XYZ file of C-alpha atoms in Angstrom:
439
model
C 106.217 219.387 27.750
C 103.188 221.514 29.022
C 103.781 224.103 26.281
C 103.434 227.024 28.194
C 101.957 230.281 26.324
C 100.085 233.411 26.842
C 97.537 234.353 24.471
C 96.045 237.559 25.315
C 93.465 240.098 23.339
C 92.923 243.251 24.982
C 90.852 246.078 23.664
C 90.365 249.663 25.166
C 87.731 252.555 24.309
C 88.286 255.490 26.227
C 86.910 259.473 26.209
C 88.040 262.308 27.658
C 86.260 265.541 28.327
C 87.171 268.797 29.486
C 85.727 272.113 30.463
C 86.703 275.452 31.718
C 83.584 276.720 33.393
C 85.049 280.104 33.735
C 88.708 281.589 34.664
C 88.886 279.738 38.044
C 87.421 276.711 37.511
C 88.204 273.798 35.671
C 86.414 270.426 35.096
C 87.360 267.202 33.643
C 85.906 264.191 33.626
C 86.950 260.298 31.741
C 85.596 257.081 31.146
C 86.421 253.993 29.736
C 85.741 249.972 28.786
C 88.824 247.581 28.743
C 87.253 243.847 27.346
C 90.265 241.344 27.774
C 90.537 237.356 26.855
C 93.275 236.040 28.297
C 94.215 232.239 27.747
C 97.697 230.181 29.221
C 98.848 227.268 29.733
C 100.389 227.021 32.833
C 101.730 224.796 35.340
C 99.990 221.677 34.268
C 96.190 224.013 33.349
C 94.965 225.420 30.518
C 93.524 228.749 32.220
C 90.597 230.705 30.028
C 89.938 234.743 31.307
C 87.156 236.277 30.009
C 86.996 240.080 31.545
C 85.641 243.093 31.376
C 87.141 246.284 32.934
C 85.462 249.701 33.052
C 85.553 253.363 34.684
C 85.780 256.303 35.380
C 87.098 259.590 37.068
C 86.195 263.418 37.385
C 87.914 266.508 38.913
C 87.325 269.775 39.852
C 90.140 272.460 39.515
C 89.237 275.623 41.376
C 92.194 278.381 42.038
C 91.969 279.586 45.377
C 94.299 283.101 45.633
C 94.768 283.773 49.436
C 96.354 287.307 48.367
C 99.538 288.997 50.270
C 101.540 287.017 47.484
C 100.114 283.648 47.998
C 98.196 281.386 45.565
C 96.481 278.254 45.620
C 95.093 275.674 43.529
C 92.766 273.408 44.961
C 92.004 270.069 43.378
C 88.866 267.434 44.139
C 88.056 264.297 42.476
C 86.750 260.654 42.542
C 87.330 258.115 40.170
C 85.612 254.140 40.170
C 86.812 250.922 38.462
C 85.564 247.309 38.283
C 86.646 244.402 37.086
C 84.770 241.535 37.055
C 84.640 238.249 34.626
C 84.246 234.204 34.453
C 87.609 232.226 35.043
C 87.910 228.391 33.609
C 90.721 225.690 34.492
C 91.089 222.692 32.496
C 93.676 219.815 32.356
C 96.298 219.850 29.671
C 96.224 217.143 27.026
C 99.329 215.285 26.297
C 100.084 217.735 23.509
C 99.717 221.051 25.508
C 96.591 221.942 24.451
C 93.073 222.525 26.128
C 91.468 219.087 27.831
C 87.774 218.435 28.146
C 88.358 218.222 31.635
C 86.828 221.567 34.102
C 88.773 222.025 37.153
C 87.474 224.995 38.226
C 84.792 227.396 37.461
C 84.291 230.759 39.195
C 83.881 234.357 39.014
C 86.342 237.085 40.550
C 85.601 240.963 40.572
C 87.952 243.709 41.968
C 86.457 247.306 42.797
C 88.216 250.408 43.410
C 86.020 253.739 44.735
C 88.277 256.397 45.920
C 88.756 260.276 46.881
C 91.161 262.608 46.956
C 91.800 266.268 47.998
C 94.641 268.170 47.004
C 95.482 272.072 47.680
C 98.687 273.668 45.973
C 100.574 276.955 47.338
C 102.888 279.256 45.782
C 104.279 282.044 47.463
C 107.863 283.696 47.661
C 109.378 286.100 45.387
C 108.763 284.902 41.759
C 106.474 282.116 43.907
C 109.394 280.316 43.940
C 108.106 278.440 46.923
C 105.594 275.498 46.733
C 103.464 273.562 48.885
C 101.533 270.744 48.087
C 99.159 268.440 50.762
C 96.211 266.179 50.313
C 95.169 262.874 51.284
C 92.938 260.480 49.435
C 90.303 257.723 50.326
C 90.522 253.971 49.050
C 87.756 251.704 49.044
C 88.604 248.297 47.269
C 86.511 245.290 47.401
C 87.158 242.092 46.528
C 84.149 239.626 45.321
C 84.632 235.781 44.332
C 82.012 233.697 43.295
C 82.890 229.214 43.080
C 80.302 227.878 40.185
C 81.241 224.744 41.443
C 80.943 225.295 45.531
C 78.705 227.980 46.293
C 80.117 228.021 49.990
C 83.605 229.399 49.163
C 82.041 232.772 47.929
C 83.091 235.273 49.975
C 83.856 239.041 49.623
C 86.554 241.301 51.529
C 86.857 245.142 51.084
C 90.442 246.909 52.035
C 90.076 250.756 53.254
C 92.509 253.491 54.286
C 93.159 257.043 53.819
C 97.086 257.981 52.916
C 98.725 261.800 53.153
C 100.722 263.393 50.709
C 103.033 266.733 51.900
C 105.561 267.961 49.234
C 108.097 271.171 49.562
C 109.921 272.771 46.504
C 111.990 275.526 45.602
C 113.076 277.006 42.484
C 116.133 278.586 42.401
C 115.659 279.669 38.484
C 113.220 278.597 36.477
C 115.446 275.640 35.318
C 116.908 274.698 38.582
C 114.429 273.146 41.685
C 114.968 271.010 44.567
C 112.265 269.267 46.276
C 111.388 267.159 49.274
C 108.062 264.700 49.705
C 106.380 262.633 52.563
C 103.458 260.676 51.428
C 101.674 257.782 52.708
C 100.438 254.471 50.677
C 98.248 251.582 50.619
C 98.510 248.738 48.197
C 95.997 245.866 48.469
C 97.014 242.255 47.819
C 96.266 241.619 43.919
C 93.730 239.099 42.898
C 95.633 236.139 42.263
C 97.528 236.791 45.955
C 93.931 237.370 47.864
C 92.613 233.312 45.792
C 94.971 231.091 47.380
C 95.564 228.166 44.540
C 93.654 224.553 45.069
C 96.922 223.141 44.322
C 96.514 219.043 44.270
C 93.984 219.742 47.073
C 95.693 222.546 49.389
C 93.713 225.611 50.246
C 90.118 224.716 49.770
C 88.477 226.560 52.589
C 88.763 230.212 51.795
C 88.098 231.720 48.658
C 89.873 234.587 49.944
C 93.023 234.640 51.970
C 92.392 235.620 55.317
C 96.307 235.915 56.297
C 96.667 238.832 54.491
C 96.201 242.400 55.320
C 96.654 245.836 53.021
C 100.721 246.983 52.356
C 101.181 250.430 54.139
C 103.772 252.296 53.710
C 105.627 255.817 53.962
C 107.881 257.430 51.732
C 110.146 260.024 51.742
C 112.142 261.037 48.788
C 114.648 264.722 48.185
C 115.857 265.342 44.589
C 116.672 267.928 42.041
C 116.229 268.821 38.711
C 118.133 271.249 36.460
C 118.364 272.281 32.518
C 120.977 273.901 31.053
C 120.146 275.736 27.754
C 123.374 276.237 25.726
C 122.539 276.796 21.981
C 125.204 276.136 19.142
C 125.771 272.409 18.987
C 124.534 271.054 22.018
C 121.522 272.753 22.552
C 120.511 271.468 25.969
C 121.658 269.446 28.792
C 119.259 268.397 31.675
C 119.166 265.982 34.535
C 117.394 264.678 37.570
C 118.422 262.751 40.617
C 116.084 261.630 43.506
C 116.869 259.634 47.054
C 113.914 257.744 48.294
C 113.004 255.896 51.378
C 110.229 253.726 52.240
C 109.248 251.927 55.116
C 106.751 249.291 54.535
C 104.510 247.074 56.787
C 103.102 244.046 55.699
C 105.244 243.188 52.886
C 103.490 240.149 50.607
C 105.506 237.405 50.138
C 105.049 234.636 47.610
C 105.608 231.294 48.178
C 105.125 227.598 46.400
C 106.262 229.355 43.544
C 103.794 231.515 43.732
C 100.850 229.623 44.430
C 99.960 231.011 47.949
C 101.187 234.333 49.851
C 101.682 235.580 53.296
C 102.678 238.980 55.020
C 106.388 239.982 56.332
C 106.333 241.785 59.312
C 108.079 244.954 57.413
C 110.789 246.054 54.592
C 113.365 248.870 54.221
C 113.069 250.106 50.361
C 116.062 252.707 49.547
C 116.960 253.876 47.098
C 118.401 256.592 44.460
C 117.783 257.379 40.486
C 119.633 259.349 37.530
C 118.157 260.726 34.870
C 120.231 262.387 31.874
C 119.141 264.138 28.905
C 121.183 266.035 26.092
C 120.110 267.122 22.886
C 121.547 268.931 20.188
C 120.988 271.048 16.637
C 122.096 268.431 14.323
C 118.285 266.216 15.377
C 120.187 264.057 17.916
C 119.701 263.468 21.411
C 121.020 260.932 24.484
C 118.272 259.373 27.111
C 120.136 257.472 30.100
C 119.106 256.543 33.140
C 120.445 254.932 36.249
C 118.508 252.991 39.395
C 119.723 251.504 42.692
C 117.964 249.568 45.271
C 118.581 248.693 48.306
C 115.490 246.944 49.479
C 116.103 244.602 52.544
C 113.524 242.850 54.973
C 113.792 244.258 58.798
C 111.946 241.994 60.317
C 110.800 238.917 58.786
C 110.047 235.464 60.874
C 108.426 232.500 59.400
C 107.051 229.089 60.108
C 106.542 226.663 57.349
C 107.496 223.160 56.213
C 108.803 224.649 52.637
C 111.282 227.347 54.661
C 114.829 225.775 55.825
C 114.420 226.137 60.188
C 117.269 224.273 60.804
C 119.578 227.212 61.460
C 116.786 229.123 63.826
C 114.811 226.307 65.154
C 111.386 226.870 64.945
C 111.651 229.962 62.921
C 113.119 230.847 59.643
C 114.491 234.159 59.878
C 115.189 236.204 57.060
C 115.513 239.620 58.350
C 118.188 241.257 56.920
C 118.178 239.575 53.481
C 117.440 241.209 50.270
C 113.673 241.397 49.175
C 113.090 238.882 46.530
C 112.367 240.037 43.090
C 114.398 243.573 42.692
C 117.446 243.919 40.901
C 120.575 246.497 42.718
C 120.532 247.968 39.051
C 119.010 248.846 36.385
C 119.840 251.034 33.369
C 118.393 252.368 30.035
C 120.220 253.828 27.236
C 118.400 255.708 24.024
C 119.884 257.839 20.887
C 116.993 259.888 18.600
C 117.665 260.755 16.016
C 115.368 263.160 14.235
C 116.977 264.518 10.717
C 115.637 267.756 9.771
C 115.391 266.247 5.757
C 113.170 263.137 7.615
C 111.290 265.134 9.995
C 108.924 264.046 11.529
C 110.487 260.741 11.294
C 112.317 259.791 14.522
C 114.324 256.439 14.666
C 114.967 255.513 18.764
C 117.773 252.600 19.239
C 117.614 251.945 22.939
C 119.628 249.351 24.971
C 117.645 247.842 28.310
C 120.005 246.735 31.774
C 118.207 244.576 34.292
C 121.087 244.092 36.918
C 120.735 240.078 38.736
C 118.372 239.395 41.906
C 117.837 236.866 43.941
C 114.371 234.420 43.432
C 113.959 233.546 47.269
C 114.061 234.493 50.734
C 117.105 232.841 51.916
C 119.195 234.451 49.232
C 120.480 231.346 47.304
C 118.428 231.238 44.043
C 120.255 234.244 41.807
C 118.620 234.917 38.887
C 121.641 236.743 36.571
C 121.571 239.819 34.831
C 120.696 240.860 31.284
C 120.431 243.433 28.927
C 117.839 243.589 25.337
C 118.762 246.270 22.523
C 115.400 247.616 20.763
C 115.164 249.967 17.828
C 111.762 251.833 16.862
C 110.753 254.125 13.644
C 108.096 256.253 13.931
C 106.965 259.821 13.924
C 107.475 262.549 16.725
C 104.090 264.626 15.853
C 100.758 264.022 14.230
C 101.362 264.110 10.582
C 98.534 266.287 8.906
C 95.601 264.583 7.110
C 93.654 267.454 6.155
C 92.740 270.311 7.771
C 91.066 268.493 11.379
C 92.961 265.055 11.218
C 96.475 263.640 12.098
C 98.289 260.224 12.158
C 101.195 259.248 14.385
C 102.385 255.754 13.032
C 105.541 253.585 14.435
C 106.968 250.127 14.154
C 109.333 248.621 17.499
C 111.774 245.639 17.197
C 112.340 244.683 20.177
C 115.234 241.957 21.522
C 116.990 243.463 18.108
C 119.797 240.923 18.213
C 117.186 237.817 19.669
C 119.574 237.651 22.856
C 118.040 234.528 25.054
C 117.683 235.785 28.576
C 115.826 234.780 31.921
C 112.736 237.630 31.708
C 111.313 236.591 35.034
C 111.103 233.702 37.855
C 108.422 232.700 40.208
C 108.992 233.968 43.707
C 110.517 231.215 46.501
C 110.079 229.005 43.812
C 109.136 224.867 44.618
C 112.255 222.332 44.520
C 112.507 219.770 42.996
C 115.370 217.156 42.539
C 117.654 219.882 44.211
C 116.992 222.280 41.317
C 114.849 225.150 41.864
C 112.182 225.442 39.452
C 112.116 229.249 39.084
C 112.979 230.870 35.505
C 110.499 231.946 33.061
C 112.679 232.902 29.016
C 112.209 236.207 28.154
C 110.593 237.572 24.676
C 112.448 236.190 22.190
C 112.757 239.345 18.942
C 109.012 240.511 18.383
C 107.956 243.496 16.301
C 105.076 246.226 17.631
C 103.299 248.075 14.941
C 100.767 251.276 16.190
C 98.619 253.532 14.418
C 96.695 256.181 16.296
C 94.428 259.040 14.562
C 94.517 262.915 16.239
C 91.745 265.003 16.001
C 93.712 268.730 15.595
């Protein structure tokens, strides 16, 4: 009825530059622009983005040898982004399309300033040993800007400084184990911070003032390993990693989505599989295997749209599984690469995205599915002259146009009993890139 689309055009320019200023030091140093118009229809508004998005970043590389066996590598750098741009709302016309109608008219920009200092060790016999700490600074500022009421402009900047402390050890030069700590912020995202002037709710802030920056700590052990074997199969590798996070201020969506609020804290664990074989004859096997365990510890809330009847004046969902994140999820992919094609590589993949649950309470499942793709394309630059190279491929993806559920709003709204959470996936859709190489 509302014929709900995405239309989006997205361009990107980007350079690069590098520089060895002698045999200690390194610089580098990117920019780019990122121009986007984005229009949708959605839930009863035509919504028109026009953005821009630029940047930037530079490091220093400096190796800093502290002798008696030990080296160093230290590593300093700063990198910027804004994004900034004009948003439009209009009502939908009976047919779906674009009404002459402006509901809204305002300006949103997101900066991101930030610095970080890292200093890597190596020491041992065969500096098998290696030690990695740093810590970067986040400053990211929010700025909205109502065409149509002037007082709702506001602005609200997030800061923090997070650690990082890794440990490895390589038993060969194919075999390592390794154990990380490392701090993190994550700021609410622009359309969580602009809570929604649904059918006149939320009209005082431009900016939600409920909501404060996620923090959280992780700690994750793992190992990786190759196995070069030669005839046939010509290698076999693997990785597996175990990963906790505890997380404070977990942002929870509600209304479907429209507005958001904080959970006192989450328990993320977790573990992940990687596989990799490849033989002589041009084919190899991708697979890989994820588990989640994500739960909320301690999660009480007070709201008309929550069900309090069980805890009286509460709602609490501590305990239950954090909406949005499947137990599973799986990828499979053969390559194959035949030596009379090369560098031709055709990639048939298969995609598992194991079932989840859509709200708090736990009673809105969302069920699993699974999408084959298939992609033909090259695995190197193919020479067009002497300085020039062109990688070329073509994806089908949803090869057998399998319907599926590809998302749901979030503690979605209700209504006649049912809730109204489920978004279709892509139905089969083809992805063509070119890309030139300067050699």
């Amino acid at each position: 009825q509302r014929d709900e689309r995405r239309d989006n055009k997205v361009a990107r320019l980007g350079l690069t530059l590098e520089h060895r200023a002698s045999q200690k030091v390194g610089i580098s140093a990117m920019m780019f622009a990122n121009p986007k118009a984005l229009q949708r229809s959605e839930r009863g508004t035509f919504r028109d983005f026009t953005r821009y998005h630029i940047g930037g970043n530079g490091v220093v590389r400096a190796a800093t040898p502290f002798g008696s066996g030990v080296g160093g590598a230290l590593l300093v750098g700063a990198d910027y982004a804004l994004q900034d741009g004009a948003i439009l709302f209009y009502n939908l016309t009976p047919q779906g399309t674009r009404g002459d109608t402006l509901r809204d008219n305002k300006g949103e920009g997101a900066q991101n300033a930030g610095l970080f200092v890292a200093e890597d060790l190596t020491f041992g016999a065969n500096e098998r040993w290696n030690v990695s700490v740093g810590a970067r600074y986040d400053d990211i500022t929010y700025d909205y800007r109502s065409y149509i009421n002037p007082s709702l402009n506001d602005k609200k900047s997030f800061t923090a400084v997070t650690p990082k402390l890794g440990v490895s050890y390589r038993f060969t030069s194919q075999h390592s184990v390794y154990a990380s700590m490392g701090g993190g912020i994550e700021v609410p995202a622009g359309n969580e911070t602009d809570p929604a002037s649904t059918f006149g709710q939320d009209t005082v802030f431009a900016i939600n003032p409920l909501l404060e920056p996620i923090r959280s700590l992780t700690v994750e052990v793992g190992t990786k390993r190759l196995w070069v074997i030669g005839s046939f199969v010509r290698e076999v590798s693997y990785d597996v990693a175990l990963y906790q996070t505890n997380v404070k201020n977990e942002i929870i969506p509600y209304r479907g989505g429209r507005f958001y609020f904080t959970a006192g804290s989450a328990r993320r664990r977790g573990a992940e599989l990687g596989v990799h074989v490849a033989t002589s004859a041009g084919l190899s096997v991708q697979a890989a295997l994820t588990w989640n365990a994500h739960r909320y510890t301690e999660y009480l809330v007070d709201s008309v749209h929550y069900d309090t009847t069980k805890g009286g004046v509460y709602a609490d969902y501590s305990g239950n599984n954090v909406v949005g994140v499947p137990a599973f999820t799986g990828s499979f992919a053969l390559d194959v690469t035949p030596a009379a094609l090369k560098p031709v590589r055709l990639r048939i993949g298969v995609e598992n995205i194991g079932s989840f649950y859509a709200d708090d309470a736990n009673q809105v499942k969302v069920p699993s599915y699974r999408v084959a793709n298939a992609s033909l394309g090259t695995d190197r630059p193919v020479a067009l002259g002497d300085r020039l190279g062109i990688n070329a491929f073509v994806t089908v993806n949803n090869l057998f146009d399998s319907r599926y559920i590809g998302s749901a709003f979030l503690n979605p709204d209700v209504v006649g009993g049912e809730p109204v959470a489920f978004e279709p996936g892509f139905a089969r859709n083809v992805v063509v890139g070119v890309s030139l190489v300067a050699r």
